[in-house]
Every structure is written in C-alpha cells, then in structure tokens.
PDB file of C-alpha atoms in Angstrom:
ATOM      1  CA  UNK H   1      15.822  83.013  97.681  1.00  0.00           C
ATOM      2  CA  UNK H   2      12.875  80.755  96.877  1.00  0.00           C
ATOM      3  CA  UNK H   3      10.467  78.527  99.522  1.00  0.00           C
ATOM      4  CA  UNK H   4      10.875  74.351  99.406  1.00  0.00           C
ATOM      5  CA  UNK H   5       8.361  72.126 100.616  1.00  0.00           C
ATOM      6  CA  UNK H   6       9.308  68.710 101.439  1.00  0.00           C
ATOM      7  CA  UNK H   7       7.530  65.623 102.836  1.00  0.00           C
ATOM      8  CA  UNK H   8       8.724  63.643 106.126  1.00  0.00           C
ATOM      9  CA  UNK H   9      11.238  61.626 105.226  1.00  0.00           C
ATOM     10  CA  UNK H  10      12.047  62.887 101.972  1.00  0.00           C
ATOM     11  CA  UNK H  11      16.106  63.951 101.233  1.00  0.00           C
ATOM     12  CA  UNK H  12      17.153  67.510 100.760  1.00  0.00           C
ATOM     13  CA  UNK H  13      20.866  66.212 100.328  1.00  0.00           C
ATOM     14  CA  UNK H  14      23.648  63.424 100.863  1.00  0.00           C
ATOM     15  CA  UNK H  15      26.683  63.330 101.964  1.00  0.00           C
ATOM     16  CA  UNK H  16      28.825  63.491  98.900  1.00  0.00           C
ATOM     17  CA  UNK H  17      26.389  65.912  96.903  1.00  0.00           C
ATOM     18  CA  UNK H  18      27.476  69.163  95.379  1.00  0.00           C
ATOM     19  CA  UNK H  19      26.484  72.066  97.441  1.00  0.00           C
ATOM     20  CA  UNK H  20      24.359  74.331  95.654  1.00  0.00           C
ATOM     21  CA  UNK H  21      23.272  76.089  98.673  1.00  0.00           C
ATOM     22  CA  UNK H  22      22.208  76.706 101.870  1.00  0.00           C
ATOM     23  CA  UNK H  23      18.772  76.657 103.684  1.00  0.00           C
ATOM     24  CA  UNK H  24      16.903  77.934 106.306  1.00  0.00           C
ATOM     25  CA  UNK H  25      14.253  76.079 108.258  1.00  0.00           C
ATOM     26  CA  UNK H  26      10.852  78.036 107.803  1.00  0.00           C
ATOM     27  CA  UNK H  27       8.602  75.465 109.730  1.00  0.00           C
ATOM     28  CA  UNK H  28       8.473  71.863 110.648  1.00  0.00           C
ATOM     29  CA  UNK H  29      11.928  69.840 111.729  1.00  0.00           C
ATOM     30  CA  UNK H  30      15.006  68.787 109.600  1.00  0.00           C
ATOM     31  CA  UNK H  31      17.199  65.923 110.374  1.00  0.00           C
ATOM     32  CA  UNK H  32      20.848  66.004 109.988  1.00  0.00           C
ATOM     33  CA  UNK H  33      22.517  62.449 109.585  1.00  0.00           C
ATOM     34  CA  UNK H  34      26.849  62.513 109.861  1.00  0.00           C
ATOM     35  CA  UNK H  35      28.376  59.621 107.855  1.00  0.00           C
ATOM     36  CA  UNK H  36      28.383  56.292 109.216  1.00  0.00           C
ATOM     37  CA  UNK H  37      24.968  56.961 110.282  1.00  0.00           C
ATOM     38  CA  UNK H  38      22.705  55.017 108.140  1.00  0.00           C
ATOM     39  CA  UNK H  39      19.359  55.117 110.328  1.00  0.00           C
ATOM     40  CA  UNK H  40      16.363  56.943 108.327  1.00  0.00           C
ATOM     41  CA  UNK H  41      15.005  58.604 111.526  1.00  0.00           C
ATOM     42  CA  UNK H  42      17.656  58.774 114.041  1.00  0.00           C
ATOM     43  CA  UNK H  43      19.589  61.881 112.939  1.00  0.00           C
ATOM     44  CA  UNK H  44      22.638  62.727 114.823  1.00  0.00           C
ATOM     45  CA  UNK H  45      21.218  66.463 115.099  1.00  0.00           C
ATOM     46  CA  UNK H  46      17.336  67.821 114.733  1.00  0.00           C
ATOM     47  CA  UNK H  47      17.050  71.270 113.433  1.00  0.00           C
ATOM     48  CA  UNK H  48      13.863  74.025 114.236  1.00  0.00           C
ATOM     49  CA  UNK H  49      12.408  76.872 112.923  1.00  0.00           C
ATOM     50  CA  UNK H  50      14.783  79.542 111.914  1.00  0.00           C
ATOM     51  CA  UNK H  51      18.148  77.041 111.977  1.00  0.00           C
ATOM     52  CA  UNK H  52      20.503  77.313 109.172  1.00  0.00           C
ATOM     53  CA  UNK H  53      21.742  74.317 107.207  1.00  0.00           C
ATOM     54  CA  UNK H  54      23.956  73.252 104.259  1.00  0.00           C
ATOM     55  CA  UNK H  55      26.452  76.571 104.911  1.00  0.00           C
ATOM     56  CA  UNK H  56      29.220  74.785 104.557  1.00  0.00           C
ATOM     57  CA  UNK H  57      29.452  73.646 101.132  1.00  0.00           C
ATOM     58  CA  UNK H  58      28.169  77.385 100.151  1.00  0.00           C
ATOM     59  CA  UNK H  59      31.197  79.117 101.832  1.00  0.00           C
ATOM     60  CA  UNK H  60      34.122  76.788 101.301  1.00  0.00           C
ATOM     61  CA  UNK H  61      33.172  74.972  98.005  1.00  0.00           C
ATOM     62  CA  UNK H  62      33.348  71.471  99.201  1.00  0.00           C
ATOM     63  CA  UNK H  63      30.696  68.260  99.025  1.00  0.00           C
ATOM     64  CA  UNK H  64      27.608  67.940 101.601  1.00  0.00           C
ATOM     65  CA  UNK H  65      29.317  66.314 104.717  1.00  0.00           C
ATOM     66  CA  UNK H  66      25.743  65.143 106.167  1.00  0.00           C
ATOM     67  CA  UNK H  67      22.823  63.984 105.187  1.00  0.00           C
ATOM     68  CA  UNK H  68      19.729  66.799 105.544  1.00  0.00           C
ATOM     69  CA  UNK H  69      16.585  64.734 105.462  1.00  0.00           C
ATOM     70  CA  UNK H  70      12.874  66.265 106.478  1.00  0.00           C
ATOM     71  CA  UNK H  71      12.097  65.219 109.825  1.00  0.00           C
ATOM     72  CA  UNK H  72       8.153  66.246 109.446  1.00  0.00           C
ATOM     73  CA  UNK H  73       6.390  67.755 106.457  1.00  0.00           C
ATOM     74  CA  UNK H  74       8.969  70.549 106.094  1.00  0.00           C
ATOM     75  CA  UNK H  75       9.053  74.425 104.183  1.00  0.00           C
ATOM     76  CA  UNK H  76      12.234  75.359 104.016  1.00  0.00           C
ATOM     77  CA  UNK H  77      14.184  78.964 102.698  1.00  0.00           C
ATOM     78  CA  UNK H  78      16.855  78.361 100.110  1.00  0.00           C
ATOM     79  CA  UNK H  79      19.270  80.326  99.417  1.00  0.00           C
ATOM     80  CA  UNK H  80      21.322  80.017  96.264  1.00  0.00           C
ATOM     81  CA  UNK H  81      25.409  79.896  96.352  1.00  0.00           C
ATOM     82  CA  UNK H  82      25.035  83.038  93.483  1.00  0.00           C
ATOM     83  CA  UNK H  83      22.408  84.378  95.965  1.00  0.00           C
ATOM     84  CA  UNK H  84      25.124  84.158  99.209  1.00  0.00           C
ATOM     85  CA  UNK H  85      27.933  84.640  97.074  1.00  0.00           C
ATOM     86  CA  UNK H  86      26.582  88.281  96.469  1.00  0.00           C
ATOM     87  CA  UNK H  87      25.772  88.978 100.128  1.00  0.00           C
ATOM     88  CA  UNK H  88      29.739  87.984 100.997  1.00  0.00           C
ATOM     89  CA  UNK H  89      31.204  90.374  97.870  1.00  0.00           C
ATOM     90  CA  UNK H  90      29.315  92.965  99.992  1.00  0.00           C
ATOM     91  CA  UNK H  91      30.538  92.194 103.018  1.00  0.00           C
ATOM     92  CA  UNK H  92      33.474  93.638 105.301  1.00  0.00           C
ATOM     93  CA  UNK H  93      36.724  91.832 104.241  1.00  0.00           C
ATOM     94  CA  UNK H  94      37.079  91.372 108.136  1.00  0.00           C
ATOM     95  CA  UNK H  95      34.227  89.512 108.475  1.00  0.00           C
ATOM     96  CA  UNK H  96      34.922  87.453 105.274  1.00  0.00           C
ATOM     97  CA  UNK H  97      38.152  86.252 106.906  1.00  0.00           C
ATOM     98  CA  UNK H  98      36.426  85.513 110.083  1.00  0.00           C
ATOM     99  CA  UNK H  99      34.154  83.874 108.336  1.00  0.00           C
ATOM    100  CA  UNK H 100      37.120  81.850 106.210  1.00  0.00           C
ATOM    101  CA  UNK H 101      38.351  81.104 109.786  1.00  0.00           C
ATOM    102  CA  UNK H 102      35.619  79.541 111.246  1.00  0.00           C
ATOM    103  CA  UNK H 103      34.346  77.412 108.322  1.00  0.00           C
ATOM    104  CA  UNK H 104      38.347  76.251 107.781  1.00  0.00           C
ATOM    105  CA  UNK H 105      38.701  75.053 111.458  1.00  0.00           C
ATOM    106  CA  UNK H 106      35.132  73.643 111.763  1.00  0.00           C
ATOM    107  CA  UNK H 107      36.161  71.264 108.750  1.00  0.00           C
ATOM    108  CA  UNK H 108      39.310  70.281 110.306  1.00  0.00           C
ATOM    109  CA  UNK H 109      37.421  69.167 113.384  1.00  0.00           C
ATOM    110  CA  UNK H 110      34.779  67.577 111.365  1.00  0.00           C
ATOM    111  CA  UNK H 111      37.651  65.173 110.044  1.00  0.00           C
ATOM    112  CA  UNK H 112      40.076  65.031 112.760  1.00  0.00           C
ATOM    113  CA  UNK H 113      36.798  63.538 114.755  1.00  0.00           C
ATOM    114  CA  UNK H 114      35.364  61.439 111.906  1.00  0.00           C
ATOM    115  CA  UNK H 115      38.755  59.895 111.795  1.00  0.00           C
ATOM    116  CA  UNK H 116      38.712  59.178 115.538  1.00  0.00           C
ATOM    117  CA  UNK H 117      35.050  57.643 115.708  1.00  0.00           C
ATOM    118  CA  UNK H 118      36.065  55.292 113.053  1.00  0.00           C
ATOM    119  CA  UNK H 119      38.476  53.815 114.729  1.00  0.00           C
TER     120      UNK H 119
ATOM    121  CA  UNK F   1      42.216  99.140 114.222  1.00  0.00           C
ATOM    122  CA  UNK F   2      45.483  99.472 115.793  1.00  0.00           C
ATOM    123  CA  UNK F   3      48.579  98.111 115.014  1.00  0.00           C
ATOM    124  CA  UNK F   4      50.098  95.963 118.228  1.00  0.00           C
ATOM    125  CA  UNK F   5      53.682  94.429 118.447  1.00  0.00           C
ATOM    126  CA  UNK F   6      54.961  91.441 120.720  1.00  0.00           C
ATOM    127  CA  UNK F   7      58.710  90.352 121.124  1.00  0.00           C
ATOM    128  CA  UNK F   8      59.210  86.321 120.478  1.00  0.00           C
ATOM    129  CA  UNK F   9      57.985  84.823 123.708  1.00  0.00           C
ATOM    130  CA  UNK F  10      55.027  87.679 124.833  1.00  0.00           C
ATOM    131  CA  UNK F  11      52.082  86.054 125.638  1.00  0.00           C
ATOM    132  CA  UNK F  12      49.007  87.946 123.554  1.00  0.00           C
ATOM    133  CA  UNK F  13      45.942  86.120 125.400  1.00  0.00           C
ATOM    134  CA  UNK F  14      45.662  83.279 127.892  1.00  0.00           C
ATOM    135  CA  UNK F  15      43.488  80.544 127.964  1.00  0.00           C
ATOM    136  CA  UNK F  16      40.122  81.791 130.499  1.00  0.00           C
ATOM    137  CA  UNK F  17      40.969  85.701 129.486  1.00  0.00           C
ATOM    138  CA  UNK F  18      37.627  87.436 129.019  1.00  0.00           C
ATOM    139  CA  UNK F  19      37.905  88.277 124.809  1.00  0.00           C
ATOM    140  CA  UNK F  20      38.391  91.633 123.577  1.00  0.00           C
ATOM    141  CA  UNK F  21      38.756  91.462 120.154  1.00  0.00           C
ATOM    142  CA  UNK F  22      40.378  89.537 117.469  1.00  0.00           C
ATOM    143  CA  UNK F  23      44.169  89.879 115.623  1.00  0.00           C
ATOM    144  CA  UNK F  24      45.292  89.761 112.017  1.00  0.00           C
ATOM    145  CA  UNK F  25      48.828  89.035 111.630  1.00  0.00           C
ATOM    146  CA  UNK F  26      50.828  91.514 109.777  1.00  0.00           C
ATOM    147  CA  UNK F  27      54.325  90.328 110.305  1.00  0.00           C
ATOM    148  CA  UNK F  28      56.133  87.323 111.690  1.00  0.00           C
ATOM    149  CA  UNK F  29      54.539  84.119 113.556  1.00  0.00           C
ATOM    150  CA  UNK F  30      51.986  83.328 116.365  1.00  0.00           C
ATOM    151  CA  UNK F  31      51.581  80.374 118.392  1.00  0.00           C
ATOM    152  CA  UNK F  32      48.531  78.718 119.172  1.00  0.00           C
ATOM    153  CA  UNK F  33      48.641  76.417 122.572  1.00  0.00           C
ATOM    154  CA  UNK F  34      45.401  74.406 123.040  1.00  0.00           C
ATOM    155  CA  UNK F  35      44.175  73.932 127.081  1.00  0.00           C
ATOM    156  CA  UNK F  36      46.389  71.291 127.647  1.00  0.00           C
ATOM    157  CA  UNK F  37      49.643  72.169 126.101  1.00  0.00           C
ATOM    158  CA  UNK F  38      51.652  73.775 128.644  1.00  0.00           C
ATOM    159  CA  UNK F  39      54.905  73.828 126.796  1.00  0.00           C
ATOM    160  CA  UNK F  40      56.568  77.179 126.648  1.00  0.00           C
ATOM    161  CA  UNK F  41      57.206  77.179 122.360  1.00  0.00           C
ATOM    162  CA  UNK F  42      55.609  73.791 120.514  1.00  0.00           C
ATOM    163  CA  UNK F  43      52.417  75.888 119.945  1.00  0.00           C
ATOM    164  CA  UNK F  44      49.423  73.450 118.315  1.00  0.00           C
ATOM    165  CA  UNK F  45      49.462  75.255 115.053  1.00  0.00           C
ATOM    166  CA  UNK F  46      51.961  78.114 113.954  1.00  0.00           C
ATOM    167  CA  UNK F  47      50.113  81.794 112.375  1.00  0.00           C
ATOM    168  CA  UNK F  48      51.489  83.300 109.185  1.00  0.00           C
ATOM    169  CA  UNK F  49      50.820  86.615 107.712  1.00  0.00           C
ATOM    170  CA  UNK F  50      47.385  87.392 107.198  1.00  0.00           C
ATOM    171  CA  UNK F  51      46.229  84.800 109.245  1.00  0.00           C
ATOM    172  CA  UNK F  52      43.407  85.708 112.319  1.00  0.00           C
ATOM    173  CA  UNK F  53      42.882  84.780 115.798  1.00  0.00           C
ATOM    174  CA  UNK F  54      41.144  85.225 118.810  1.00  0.00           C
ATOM    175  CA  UNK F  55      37.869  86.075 116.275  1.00  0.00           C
ATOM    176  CA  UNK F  56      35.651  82.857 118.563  1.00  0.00           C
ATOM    177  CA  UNK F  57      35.219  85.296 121.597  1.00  0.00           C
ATOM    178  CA  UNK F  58      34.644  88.169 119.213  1.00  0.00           C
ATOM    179  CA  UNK F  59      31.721  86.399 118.085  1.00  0.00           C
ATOM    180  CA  UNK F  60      30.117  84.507 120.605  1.00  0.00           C
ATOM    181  CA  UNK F  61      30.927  86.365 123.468  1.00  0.00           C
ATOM    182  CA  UNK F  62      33.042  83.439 125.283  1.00  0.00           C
ATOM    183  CA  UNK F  63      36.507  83.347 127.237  1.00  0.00           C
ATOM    184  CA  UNK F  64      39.709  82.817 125.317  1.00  0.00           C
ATOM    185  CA  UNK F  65      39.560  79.137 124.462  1.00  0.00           C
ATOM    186  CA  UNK F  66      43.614  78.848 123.912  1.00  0.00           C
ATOM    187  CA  UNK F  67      46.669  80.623 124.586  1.00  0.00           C
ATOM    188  CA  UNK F  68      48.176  82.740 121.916  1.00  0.00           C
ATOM    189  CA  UNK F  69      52.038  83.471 122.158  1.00  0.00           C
ATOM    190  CA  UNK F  70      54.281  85.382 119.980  1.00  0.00           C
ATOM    191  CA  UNK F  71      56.458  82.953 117.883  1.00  0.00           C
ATOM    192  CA  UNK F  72      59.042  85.317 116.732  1.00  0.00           C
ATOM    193  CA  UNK F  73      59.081  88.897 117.254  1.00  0.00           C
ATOM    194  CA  UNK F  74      55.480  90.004 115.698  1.00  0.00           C
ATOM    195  CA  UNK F  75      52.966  93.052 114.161  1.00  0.00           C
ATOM    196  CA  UNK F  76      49.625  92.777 115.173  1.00  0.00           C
ATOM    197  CA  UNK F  77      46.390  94.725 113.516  1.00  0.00           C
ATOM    198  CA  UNK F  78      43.923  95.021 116.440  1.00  0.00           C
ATOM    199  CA  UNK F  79      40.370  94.697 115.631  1.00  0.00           C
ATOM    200  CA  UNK F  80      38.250  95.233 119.171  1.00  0.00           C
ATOM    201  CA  UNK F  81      34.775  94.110 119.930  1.00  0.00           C
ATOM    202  CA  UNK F  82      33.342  96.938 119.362  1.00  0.00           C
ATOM    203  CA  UNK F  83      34.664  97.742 115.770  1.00  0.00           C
ATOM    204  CA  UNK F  84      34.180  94.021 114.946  1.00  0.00           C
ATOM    205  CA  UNK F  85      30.349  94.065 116.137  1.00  0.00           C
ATOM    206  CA  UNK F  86      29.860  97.979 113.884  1.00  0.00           C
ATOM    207  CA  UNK F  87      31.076  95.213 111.112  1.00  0.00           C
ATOM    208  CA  UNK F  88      28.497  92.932 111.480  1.00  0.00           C
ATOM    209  CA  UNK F  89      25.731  95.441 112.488  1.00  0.00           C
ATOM    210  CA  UNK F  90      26.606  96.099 108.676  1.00  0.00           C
ATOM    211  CA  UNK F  91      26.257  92.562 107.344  1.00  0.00           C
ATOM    212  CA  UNK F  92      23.468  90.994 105.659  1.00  0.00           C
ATOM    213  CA  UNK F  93      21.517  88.928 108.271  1.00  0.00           C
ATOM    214  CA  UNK F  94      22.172  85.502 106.600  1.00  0.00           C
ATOM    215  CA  UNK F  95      25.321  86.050 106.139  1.00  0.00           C
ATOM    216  CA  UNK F  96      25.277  87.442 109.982  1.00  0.00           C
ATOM    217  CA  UNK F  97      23.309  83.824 110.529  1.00  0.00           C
ATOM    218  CA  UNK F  98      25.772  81.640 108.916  1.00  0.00           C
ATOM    219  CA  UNK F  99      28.463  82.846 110.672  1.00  0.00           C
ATOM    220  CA  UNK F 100      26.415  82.640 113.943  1.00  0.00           C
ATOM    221  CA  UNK F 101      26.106  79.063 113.235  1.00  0.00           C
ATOM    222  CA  UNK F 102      29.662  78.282 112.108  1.00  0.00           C
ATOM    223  CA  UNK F 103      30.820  79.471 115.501  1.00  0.00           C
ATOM    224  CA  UNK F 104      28.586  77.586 117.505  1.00  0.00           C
ATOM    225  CA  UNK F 105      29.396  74.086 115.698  1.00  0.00           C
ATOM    226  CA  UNK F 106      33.088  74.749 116.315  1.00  0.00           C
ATOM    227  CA  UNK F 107      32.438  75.581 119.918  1.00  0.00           C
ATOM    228  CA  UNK F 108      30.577  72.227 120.437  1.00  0.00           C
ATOM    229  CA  UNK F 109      32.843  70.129 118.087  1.00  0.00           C
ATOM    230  CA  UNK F 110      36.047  71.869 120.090  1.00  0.00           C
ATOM    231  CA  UNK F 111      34.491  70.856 123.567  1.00  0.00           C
ATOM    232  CA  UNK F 112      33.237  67.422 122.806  1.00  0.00           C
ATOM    233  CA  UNK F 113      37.284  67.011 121.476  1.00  0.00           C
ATOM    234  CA  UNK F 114      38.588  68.478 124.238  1.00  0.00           C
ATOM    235  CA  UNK F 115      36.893  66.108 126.933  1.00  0.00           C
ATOM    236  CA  UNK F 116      37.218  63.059 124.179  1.00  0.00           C
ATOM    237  CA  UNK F 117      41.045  63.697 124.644  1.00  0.00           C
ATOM    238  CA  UNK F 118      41.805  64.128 128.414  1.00  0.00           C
ATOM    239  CA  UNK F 119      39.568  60.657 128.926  1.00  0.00           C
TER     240      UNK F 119
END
C-alpha cells in the first residue's frame, strides 16, 4: 500500500484502462465519471474520505468501467492487485464467493443499464 | 453450516422476509424470481451447483430482495448470519471494505432498475 497525491482535475484512470488496483480516498474528493459522460467536472458520483474506488477491476480482472478523476487536490491509499490479491488467498472461501457474487451481478447491472441509457 | 433440502416447488425465502443467512447450492437447481415476477416456475435466472444466494441481506442487513424457489428437488448448505459475520470479523478490513462497497452499488443499481422498469 503506498499514498498518491493528485491535483484537482488530474486523472487517476479511464474507462478502458487496465486495473492495477484499487484506492482508498485519504482526504479531499474524487470524481467518478460512467461512460457517455464526457463533462470534466460533473461526475456522475463524488466520493469522500474513507470511500473505496477502482475494486472492480482488482477482483474480477476486467478494464476500468469509469473514469476516477480528482475532484480537489486529492491523497489517496493505493492498494496494489498483488497487495489485495494476498488479503483474498487469506480469506474465508465463503466470503470469496460472496464476494465473486456480488462483483459478478454488480457488472451485469452495470451493462444491462448502460445498454438501456443508450438507447 | 447445515445442510437444508427442498422438494421442486418449496419456496426457500420470499421477497420482504427479514434475511437470515445465505445458501450454497450443493445439489440440483434454484430459482430466482425478481419483485415482479409472479409466475409459479420461469424464475429470472436458474442456480447450479456451487452457486450462492440470499448473501445481499447477509451483508447489509436488508429484507430478502427476491424470491428464491426450489427448481428441482434440492441440497442446501446453510450459512446463518451469525457464522457469516464470525467470517468477516476474520477478514482483512479492505477486503471487509470492498465488499461493503460492492453490496451497496448493487443495492442502488438494483433499485434504480427496479423503478426504471415498472415506469
């Protein structure tokens, strides 16, 4: 796990990156832009202090769905795919598959409604 | 963990039941009806072996969001609250926060589809 500084307005990741990992907000605000929305300060969700971001690529190996951009001068906690990776392997295999569960479903959603807003 | 069985037909949960715990499937197949669907055996998605269920009011502490019937006659492994939340006392906080997240995104995404869809 290692700190990240960023300035407003700078890009922690696009849509259509490879995920490398997964943050947490330490201080300051982080915007989250879905596709199809191409403002640079309207993001579709605002993140605070202690919010996670970017799990989804970590756990199920797929590109950045959204756009993570700083919303103020931003410090952020990132945590490294080995870094999570080794957390899971010592995790309950219960939990894993909950875990599988959730982050399957929540990607279905994400689609199914992507599909239906671009109509 | 206990080990539960249904005949084809036996309803396991219904929509608005306060959540207990979640299910593994061991044998046979489970049907999933969405609020919504009240026909008796064209479940919304069809459980195989190994797959889990009922794990969103596990987590987050909510009522049963769909119905869960048996699809043929069916094995069950029981995992309650209780053991599920000794699990996660055990996890690794981030990994405890990810999944924290995960669950709340598909409880938004799943309500903001659910009221998109009976418009």
């Amino acid at each position: 796990m290692e700190k990240i500084s960023f300035k407003r307005g700078q890009i922690i990741f696009k849509s259509g990156d490879v995920a490398e990992g997964l943050y947490i907000v330490a201080s300051g605000n982080v915007g989250l832009y879905f596709p199809g929305n191409d403002s640079a300060n309207e993001p579709n969700i605002i993140l605070d202090q202690t919010d996670i971001f970017g799990e989804m690529g970590v756990i199920d190996d797929q590109l950045r769905m959204a756009t993570a951009r700083a919303h103020s001068d931003i410090d952020l906690i990132h945590v490294s795919r080995k870094d999570f990776d080794r957390k899971l392997d010592e995790t309950d295999v219960i939990v894993r598959g909950v875990m599988a569960v959730l982050s399957e479903r929540l990607r279905q959603l994400q689609m199914s409604k992507n599909k239906s807003s671009s109509k």
